[in-house]
Coordinates of C-alpha atoms and ligand atoms in Angstrom, one line a residue:
M1 CA 55.7 104.6 23.1
L2 CA 58.3 106.7 22.9
D3 CA 57.6 111.2 22.6
M4 CA 58.3 112.3 19.3
S5 CA 60.2 115.1 21.9
V6 CA 62.3 112.2 22.5
L7 CA 62.7 110.6 19.0
D8 CA 61.5 112.7 16.3
T9 CA 62.4 110.4 13.3
H10 CA 59.7 108.8 11.5
P11 CA 59.6 105.0 12.4
A12 CA 60.0 103.8 8.8
D13 CA 63.6 105.7 9.0
A14 CA 64.3 102.7 11.6
F15 CA 65.1 100.1 9.5
A16 CA 66.4 102.5 7.0
N17 CA 68.9 103.8 9.0
D18 CA 69.8 100.9 10.7
R19 CA 71.2 99.4 7.7
K20 CA 72.8 102.3 6.7
H21 CA 74.3 103.0 9.9
V22 CA 74.5 100.4 12.6
F23 CA 77.0 97.8 12.8
H24 CA 75.7 94.8 14.5
S25 CA 77.1 92.0 16.4
W26 CA 78.7 89.0 15.3
S27 CA 77.6 89.3 11.3
A28 CA 77.9 89.8 8.1
Q29 CA 76.3 93.0 7.6
A30 CA 75.1 92.4 4.0
A31 CA 73.0 89.8 5.5
L32 CA 71.2 91.4 8.1
N33 CA 67.0 92.0 7.6
P34 CA 66.4 92.8 11.4
V35 CA 62.8 93.3 12.6
V36 CA 62.0 96.7 13.4
I37 CA 60.6 96.3 17.3
S38 CA 57.8 99.1 18.5
R39 CA 56.9 97.8 21.6
A40 CA 56.6 95.0 23.9
Q41 CA 54.5 93.7 26.8
G42 CA 55.2 90.8 29.2
S43 CA 56.5 87.8 27.2
E44 CA 54.8 89.4 23.7
F45 CA 56.6 92.1 21.7
W46 CA 55.3 93.4 18.2
T47 CA 57.2 94.8 14.9
E48 CA 56.4 98.0 13.4
D49 CA 53.8 96.8 11.1
G50 CA 52.1 95.2 14.0
T51 CA 53.2 91.2 14.1
R52 CA 53.4 89.8 17.2
Y53 CA 55.6 87.3 18.9
L54 CA 55.8 85.3 21.9
D55 CA 59.4 85.7 23.4
F56 CA 60.5 82.2 24.1
S57 CA 64.2 83.7 24.3
S58 CA 63.6 86.9 26.4
Q59 CA 65.5 88.6 23.8
L60 CA 69.2 87.3 24.9
V61 CA 68.0 85.4 27.4
N62 CA 68.0 88.1 29.7
V63 CA 64.5 89.8 30.2
N64 CA 63.4 87.4 33.1
I65 CA 61.0 90.0 34.4
G66 CA 59.2 90.4 31.2
H67 CA 59.0 93.1 29.3
Q68 CA 57.8 96.7 30.6
H69 CA 57.2 95.7 33.6
P70 CA 55.1 98.6 35.0
K71 CA 56.8 99.1 38.3
L72 CA 60.4 98.5 37.0
V73 CA 59.6 101.0 34.4
N74 CA 58.3 103.5 37.0
A75 CA 61.5 103.0 39.3
I76 CA 63.5 104.1 36.9
K77 CA 61.7 107.0 36.1
E78 CA 61.4 108.0 39.7
Y79 CA 65.1 107.6 40.1
A80 CA 65.7 109.6 37.0
D81 CA 64.1 112.6 37.7
K82 CA 66.3 112.1 41.2
L83 CA 70.0 111.7 40.3
C84 CA 70.8 110.5 36.6
T85 CA 74.7 109.8 37.2
V86 CA 77.3 110.2 39.7
A87 CA 81.0 108.8 39.6
P88 CA 82.0 105.5 40.9
F89 CA 83.9 107.0 44.0
H90 CA 81.1 108.1 45.7
A91 CA 78.5 106.6 47.4
N92 CA 75.0 106.6 46.3
D93 CA 71.6 105.1 48.0
A94 CA 70.5 103.2 44.9
R95 CA 74.2 101.9 44.4
S96 CA 74.3 100.8 48.0
E97 CA 70.9 99.0 48.1
A98 CA 71.2 97.6 45.1
A99 CA 74.9 95.7 46.6
R100 CA 72.6 95.3 49.7
L101 CA 70.2 93.1 47.9
I102 CA 72.5 91.2 45.5
V103 CA 74.3 89.8 48.7
E104 CA 71.2 89.3 50.7
V105 CA 69.9 87.0 47.5
A106 CA 73.3 85.3 46.7
A107 CA 73.0 84.0 50.8
T108 CA 69.9 81.9 49.7
N109 CA 70.1 78.6 51.0
L110 CA 74.1 79.1 52.3
P111 CA 73.7 79.8 55.6
D112 CA 77.4 80.6 55.9
S113 CA 77.8 82.4 53.0
D114 CA 80.7 85.0 53.0
L115 CA 79.7 86.8 49.9
N116 CA 79.2 90.5 50.7
M117 CA 81.0 92.7 48.5
V118 CA 79.5 93.5 45.1
F119 CA 82.0 95.1 42.2
F120 CA 79.1 96.3 39.3
T121 CA 80.2 96.1 35.7
N122 CA 78.2 97.2 33.0
G123 CA 77.4 93.8 31.7
G124 CA 78.8 89.9 31.5
A125 CA 81.7 90.2 29.7
E126 CA 83.1 92.9 32.0
A127 CA 82.3 91.0 35.0
T128 CA 84.2 87.5 33.6
E129 CA 87.2 90.0 32.8
N130 CA 86.9 91.7 36.4
A131 CA 86.3 87.9 38.3
V132 CA 89.6 86.8 36.8
R133 CA 91.4 89.9 37.5
M134 CA 90.6 89.6 40.9
A135 CA 91.6 85.8 41.3
R136 CA 94.5 86.2 39.9
L137 CA 95.8 88.9 42.4
H138 CA 94.0 87.4 45.1
T139 CA 96.0 83.8 44.4
G140 CA 99.0 85.2 42.8
R141 CA 98.8 82.9 40.0
N142 CA 98.1 83.1 36.6
K143 CA 96.3 80.2 35.1
V144 CA 92.7 79.8 34.8
L145 CA 90.7 76.8 33.4
N146 CA 87.4 76.3 32.3
H147 CA 85.0 74.3 29.8
Y148 CA 84.7 73.8 26.3
R149 CA 81.6 74.8 25.5
S150 CA 80.6 77.8 27.1
Y151 CA 80.4 81.1 26.6
H152 CA 82.0 84.2 29.3
G153 CA 81.5 87.5 26.7
A154 CA 83.4 89.2 23.5
T155 CA 85.9 91.4 25.6
N156 CA 89.5 89.9 25.1
G157 CA 89.6 88.0 28.2
A158 CA 86.1 86.7 28.2
I159 CA 86.1 85.4 24.5
T160 CA 89.5 83.9 25.4
L161 CA 88.1 82.2 28.0
T162 CA 84.4 81.3 26.1
G163 CA 84.2 78.0 24.7
D164 CA 82.9 78.2 21.6
P165 CA 83.4 79.0 17.9
R166 CA 83.2 82.7 18.6
R167 CA 86.7 82.8 20.2
W168 CA 88.5 81.5 16.9
P169 CA 88.8 84.4 15.4
S170 CA 90.0 86.3 18.4
E171 CA 93.0 83.7 18.8
P172 CA 95.5 84.0 20.7
G173 CA 93.8 86.4 23.4
M174 CA 94.4 86.2 26.8
P175 CA 97.6 84.4 28.2
G176 CA 97.1 81.0 30.3
V177 CA 93.7 79.8 29.5
V178 CA 93.0 76.4 29.5
K179 CA 90.1 74.6 28.5
F180 CA 88.7 71.0 29.8
W181 CA 85.5 69.5 28.9
G182 CA 82.9 69.3 31.1
P183 CA 79.9 66.8 31.6
Y184 CA 77.5 66.4 29.0
A185 CA 75.9 62.9 29.4
Y186 CA 74.1 63.1 25.7
R187 CA 77.0 63.9 24.4
S188 CA 79.7 62.9 26.3
A189 CA 83.9 63.2 26.0
F190 CA 83.8 60.4 28.3
H191 CA 82.1 57.6 26.9
S192 CA 80.0 57.5 30.1
D193 CA 76.6 55.8 30.1
S194 CA 75.1 57.8 32.9
E195 CA 75.0 61.0 34.6
E196 CA 76.9 59.7 37.8
Q197 CA 79.5 58.2 35.5
E198 CA 79.6 61.4 33.5
S199 CA 80.2 63.3 36.6
E200 CA 82.9 61.4 38.1
R201 CA 84.7 60.7 34.8
A202 CA 84.6 64.7 34.4
L203 CA 86.1 65.5 37.9
R204 CA 88.7 62.6 37.0
H205 CA 89.2 64.3 33.4
L206 CA 89.6 67.9 35.4
D207 CA 92.3 66.0 38.0
D208 CA 94.1 64.6 35.3
V209 CA 94.5 68.7 33.6
L210 CA 95.4 69.8 37.0
M211 CA 98.2 67.5 37.4
V212 CA 99.6 68.3 34.0
E213 CA 98.8 72.2 34.2
G214 CA 100.5 72.2 37.7
A215 CA 97.7 73.0 40.0
H216 CA 99.5 75.5 41.9
T217 CA 99.8 77.5 38.9
V218 CA 95.9 77.8 38.5
A219 CA 94.5 80.9 39.7
A220 CA 90.6 79.6 39.1
I221 CA 88.2 76.9 37.7
I222 CA 85.2 79.3 36.2
I223 CA 82.1 77.8 34.5
E224 CA 78.9 78.1 34.1
T225 CA 77.0 76.8 37.1
V226 CA 74.5 75.8 34.1
V227 CA 75.9 76.1 30.7
G228 CA 73.9 78.5 28.6
T229 CA 74.0 79.0 25.1
N230 CA 76.3 76.1 24.8
G231 CA 73.3 73.5 25.1
I232 CA 71.6 74.4 28.9
L233 CA 73.3 71.5 30.6
V234 CA 72.6 70.9 34.0
P235 CA 75.6 69.9 36.5
P236 CA 75.0 66.4 37.0
P237 CA 75.1 65.2 40.8
G238 CA 78.2 65.3 42.4
Y239 CA 79.7 67.9 40.0
L240 CA 79.8 71.4 41.3
E241 CA 80.6 69.7 44.7
G242 CA 83.5 68.4 43.1
I243 CA 84.8 71.3 41.7
R244 CA 84.6 73.3 44.5
E245 CA 86.6 70.2 46.4
R246 CA 89.5 70.8 44.2
C247 CA 89.1 74.3 44.4
D248 CA 89.3 74.2 47.8
R249 CA 92.5 71.2 47.6
H250 CA 94.8 73.2 45.4
G251 CA 94.4 76.8 47.1
I252 CA 92.3 77.4 43.7
L253 CA 89.4 79.9 43.5
M254 CA 86.1 78.8 42.2
I255 CA 84.2 81.5 39.8
C256 CA 80.5 80.8 38.8
D257 CA 79.5 82.3 35.8
E258 CA 75.7 83.2 36.5
V259 CA 75.4 85.6 33.5
M260 CA 72.3 83.8 32.0
A261 CA 71.8 81.3 34.8
G262 CA 71.1 83.7 37.7
F263 CA 68.2 85.7 39.1
G264 CA 65.7 83.4 38.3
R265 CA 66.3 81.4 34.9
C266 CA 66.9 78.4 36.7
G267 CA 64.5 78.9 39.7
E268 CA 66.8 80.2 42.0
W269 CA 68.1 83.5 42.8
F270 CA 71.4 81.7 41.7
A271 CA 71.8 78.4 40.0
F272 CA 74.4 77.5 42.5
Q273 CA 72.3 77.5 45.3
K274 CA 70.6 74.4 44.1
W275 CA 73.1 72.2 44.9
G276 CA 74.3 74.1 48.3
V277 CA 78.1 74.8 46.9
Q278 CA 79.0 78.5 47.6
P279 CA 82.0 79.5 44.7
D280 CA 84.5 82.6 46.1
L281 CA 83.3 84.6 42.7
V282 CA 80.0 85.2 41.3
C283 CA 79.7 86.7 38.2
F284 CA 75.6 88.4 37.2
A285 CA 74.4 90.4 34.6
K286 CA 71.4 90.1 32.7
G287 CA 68.7 89.0 35.1
V288 CA 69.7 91.3 37.6
N289 CA 67.5 93.8 36.4
S290 CA 66.5 92.2 33.1
G291 CA 68.5 94.4 31.1
Y292 CA 66.1 97.9 31.1
L293 CA 69.9 99.8 32.0
P294 CA 72.9 98.2 31.2
L295 CA 74.4 96.3 34.2
G296 CA 76.5 93.5 35.7
G297 CA 79.1 92.5 38.5
V298 CA 81.1 90.9 40.1
V299 CA 80.0 89.4 43.5
I300 CA 82.9 89.1 46.2
S301 CA 83.9 86.3 49.1
D302 CA 85.5 87.8 52.0
K303 CA 88.4 86.2 51.6
V304 CA 88.7 87.3 48.0
S305 CA 87.5 90.8 49.2
A306 CA 90.0 91.1 52.2
S307 CA 92.7 90.8 49.6
F308 CA 92.0 94.4 48.5
R309 CA 91.5 95.4 52.0
D310 CA 94.8 97.3 52.5
K311 CA 96.0 97.1 49.0
A312 CA 94.2 98.7 45.7
F313 CA 91.9 97.0 43.3
P314 CA 93.7 97.5 39.9
G315 CA 90.3 97.9 38.0
G316 CA 87.4 100.4 37.1
L317 CA 84.8 101.7 35.5
T318 CA 83.2 105.1 34.6
Y319 CA 80.0 103.5 35.2
S320 CA 80.6 101.1 38.0
G321 CA 77.7 101.3 40.2
H322 CA 75.3 103.2 37.6
P323 CA 72.6 104.8 39.9
L324 CA 70.2 105.1 37.1
A325 CA 70.6 101.0 36.7
C326 CA 71.0 100.0 40.6
A327 CA 67.6 101.6 40.9
S328 CA 66.5 99.4 38.3
A329 CA 68.3 96.3 40.0
V330 CA 66.7 97.1 43.4
A331 CA 63.3 97.7 41.9
S332 CA 63.3 94.4 40.0
I333 CA 64.9 92.3 43.0
N334 CA 62.2 93.6 45.1
I335 CA 59.5 93.1 42.4
F336 CA 60.4 89.7 42.5
K337 CA 59.9 89.1 45.9
E338 CA 57.0 90.6 46.1
E339 CA 55.4 88.6 43.5
G340 CA 57.0 85.5 43.7
I341 CA 59.0 85.3 40.6
I342 CA 61.9 82.6 41.2
E343 CA 58.7 80.2 42.7
H344 CA 56.7 80.8 39.6
A345 CA 59.7 80.2 37.0
R346 CA 60.5 76.9 39.1
S347 CA 57.0 76.1 39.1
L348 CA 56.5 76.5 35.5
G349 CA 59.6 74.6 34.5
A350 CA 58.7 71.5 36.9
D351 CA 54.9 71.6 36.4
V352 CA 54.4 72.9 32.8
I353 CA 57.9 73.1 30.3
A354 CA 59.3 70.0 31.6
P355 CA 55.7 67.9 31.0
G356 CA 55.4 69.9 27.5
L357 CA 58.4 69.5 26.1
E358 CA 58.6 65.8 26.9
K359 CA 55.4 65.4 24.9
L360 CA 56.9 67.1 22.0
Q361 CA 59.7 64.5 22.4
A362 CA 57.2 61.6 21.9
N363 CA 55.8 63.4 19.4
H364 CA 58.8 64.2 17.1
P365 CA 61.3 62.0 16.1
S366 CA 63.9 64.7 16.0
V367 CA 63.7 65.8 19.5
G368 CA 66.5 63.6 20.9
E369 CA 67.1 64.9 24.6
V370 CA 65.2 67.7 26.5
R371 CA 66.8 68.8 29.2
G372 CA 66.7 71.8 31.8
L373 CA 65.0 73.3 34.5
G374 CA 63.4 76.4 35.7
V375 CA 62.8 78.8 32.3
F376 CA 66.0 77.5 30.9
W377 CA 65.6 74.4 28.5
A378 CA 67.0 72.5 25.3
L379 CA 65.8 70.6 23.1
D380 CA 68.9 68.6 21.4
L381 CA 67.6 67.6 17.9
V382 CA 68.9 64.7 15.9
K383 CA 69.0 63.4 12.6
D384 CA 68.7 59.6 13.8
R385 CA 68.0 58.8 17.7
A386 CA 70.2 55.8 17.7
T387 CA 73.1 58.0 16.7
R388 CA 72.6 61.2 17.6
E389 CA 74.0 62.4 15.0
P390 CA 72.7 66.4 15.3
L391 CA 70.1 67.6 13.3
A392 CA 72.6 70.3 12.3
P393 CA 76.7 69.8 12.1
Y394 CA 78.4 71.5 15.1
N395 CA 78.9 75.4 14.4
A396 CA 77.2 74.5 11.0
A397 CA 76.9 77.6 8.2
G398 CA 75.4 77.6 4.9
A399 CA 73.0 74.5 3.4
D400 CA 74.2 72.4 6.7
A401 CA 72.3 74.8 8.8
K402 CA 68.9 74.4 6.6
P403 CA 67.4 72.5 8.9
M404 CA 67.9 74.6 12.0
L405 CA 67.2 78.1 9.7
D406 CA 63.6 76.7 8.7
L407 CA 63.0 75.4 12.2
A408 CA 63.8 79.1 13.2
A409 CA 61.3 80.4 10.5
A410 CA 58.9 78.2 10.7
C411 CA 58.4 79.3 14.8
K412 CA 58.3 82.9 13.5
A413 CA 55.3 82.4 10.8
K414 CA 53.6 81.0 13.8
G415 CA 54.0 83.8 16.0
L416 CA 56.9 82.4 18.0
W417 CA 60.3 83.9 18.4
P418 CA 62.8 81.3 19.5
F419 CA 66.2 81.0 20.7
T420 CA 68.4 78.2 18.9
H421 CA 71.8 77.7 18.8
F422 CA 73.7 74.9 16.7
N423 CA 71.1 71.9 16.9
R424 CA 69.0 72.9 19.5
L425 CA 66.3 75.2 20.3
H426 CA 65.8 76.7 23.5
V427 CA 63.0 77.5 25.6
C428 CA 63.6 80.6 27.7
P429 CA 60.3 82.7 28.3
P430 CA 60.4 85.3 30.4
C431 CA 60.1 84.3 34.2
T432 CA 56.6 85.8 34.5
T433 CA 55.1 83.6 31.3
S434 CA 51.7 82.8 32.4
V435 CA 50.6 79.2 31.6
D436 CA 48.6 79.4 29.1
Q437 CA 51.2 81.7 27.5
V438 CA 53.7 78.6 27.7
E439 CA 51.5 76.5 26.7
E440 CA 50.0 78.5 23.8
G441 CA 54.1 78.6 22.8
L442 CA 54.2 75.0 23.2
A443 CA 51.5 74.3 20.4
I444 CA 53.1 76.4 18.6
L445 CA 56.9 74.3 18.7
D446 CA 54.3 71.3 18.2
E447 CA 53.8 72.5 14.6
A448 CA 57.0 73.8 13.8
L449 CA 59.1 70.7 15.2
T450 CA 57.2 68.9 11.9
V451 CA 59.8 70.9 9.6
A452 CA 62.8 69.7 11.8
D453 CA 61.3 66.3 11.3
Q454 CA 61.6 66.0 7.5
F455 CA 65.5 66.1 8.1
Y456 CA 65.2 63.0 10.1
T457 CA 66.6 60.3 8.7
G458 CA 67.1 57.2 11.3
Ligands
PLP1 C1 77.2 83.2 31.0 C2 77.4 84.1 29.7 N1 78.9 84.9 30.5 C3 79.1 86.0 29.9 C4 78.1 86.5 29.1 C5 78.4 88.1 28.3 O1 77.4 88.9 28.9 P1 77.4 90.5 28.0 O2 77.2 90.6 26.6 O3 76.5 91.0 28.9 O4 78.7 90.9 28.1 C6 76.9 85.9 28.5 C7 76.3 86.9 27.6 O5 75.4 85.7 26.7 C8 76.8 84.9 29.3 O6 75.8 84.2 28.6

């Protein structure tokens, strides 16, 4: 609880002042009715009136270590006593150690990793912006290719990269961005009928796009290694390897956006490690310190950083490598190692969440597909399993969105905070969630999905 000397407003004013003075993201302000959160612990949080929620969304899929980890909170307090801020051009022990640790974990499963430097940002959008800037300057090319069904942030370049409707109001945005279809076997753009075929056809489609765009004009291909908000799309066999091969063949940089997929979410430090594929640039944020303080960045391979050895990199941020945020990243990475959090997330996925969600699929006709890994899962909900018609249409609003709104409301009424997007329910609890808590959440989903089933027409 905050000490009254720090925050001397009455808690009851939080809602009223929010509605009067806080302008919220992505929202028509008049319609909002936010719950007031007063405390949180591990995988749970409580509202001002004492209602408890099991956090199956990890807030915005970022609180990977769980809420209020005592060692992480203490590390921040200790470092705040030592040094709250320094300019980015000084050296600082917290920043140096955070960079060293991030580089160290980025090399997991990659014996020849040359991801050796880190440019720090305040979050994910600035990471994708700066990765693209580096790629363009390194290659001397302008074009950037990326997937439909993706999210890369909300600043001008990052929202242009984004392959979902959040981009539309900001178009035309940054010049030089070209979209292509990534793999999604359940709703294939290529009419394929297996994961293998989907991978092969998606790569052939990419070849066609490279041909007509001119591969020699392309600076980078940026992908979410495992697509997050747009569906938890795990790359099929050979896909990441295929992207890597095409990048090498055409002198294009491969950028993996691991803002959501990284730091334990997929049961790995970084998701690309699962496939043994090394990108040239890696974007991170969220799970690096679970959002206890704002932090993100780009991990940079030697070949890219060499371009800026004798030539200035034209980018910077007042808070690049903020010492307090970096101290929290150091503490968080060390806690992950001490407590085996990566391994826990991996086994929660394989041994508890996967079989639990498969049972839900068996019980509920509206669950069309279950997919994911680690603590990163989606239920693709349908009106009809045969046609795979989504339970709510793409980008549904108003009455069309009712099935998903009702489902979310049913989860909340039973004490589970869900993550929903379009026709999907995502299961993304903190990496530290206990088996009992996951089972509690799955039992709530089992009840709540009866609401989705009422919209089933198949
Ligand atoms: C894959 C991905 N990239 C980038 C971002 C943007 O990060 P931020 O909101 O910290 O700017 C997000 C946020 O959800 C994300 O999921």
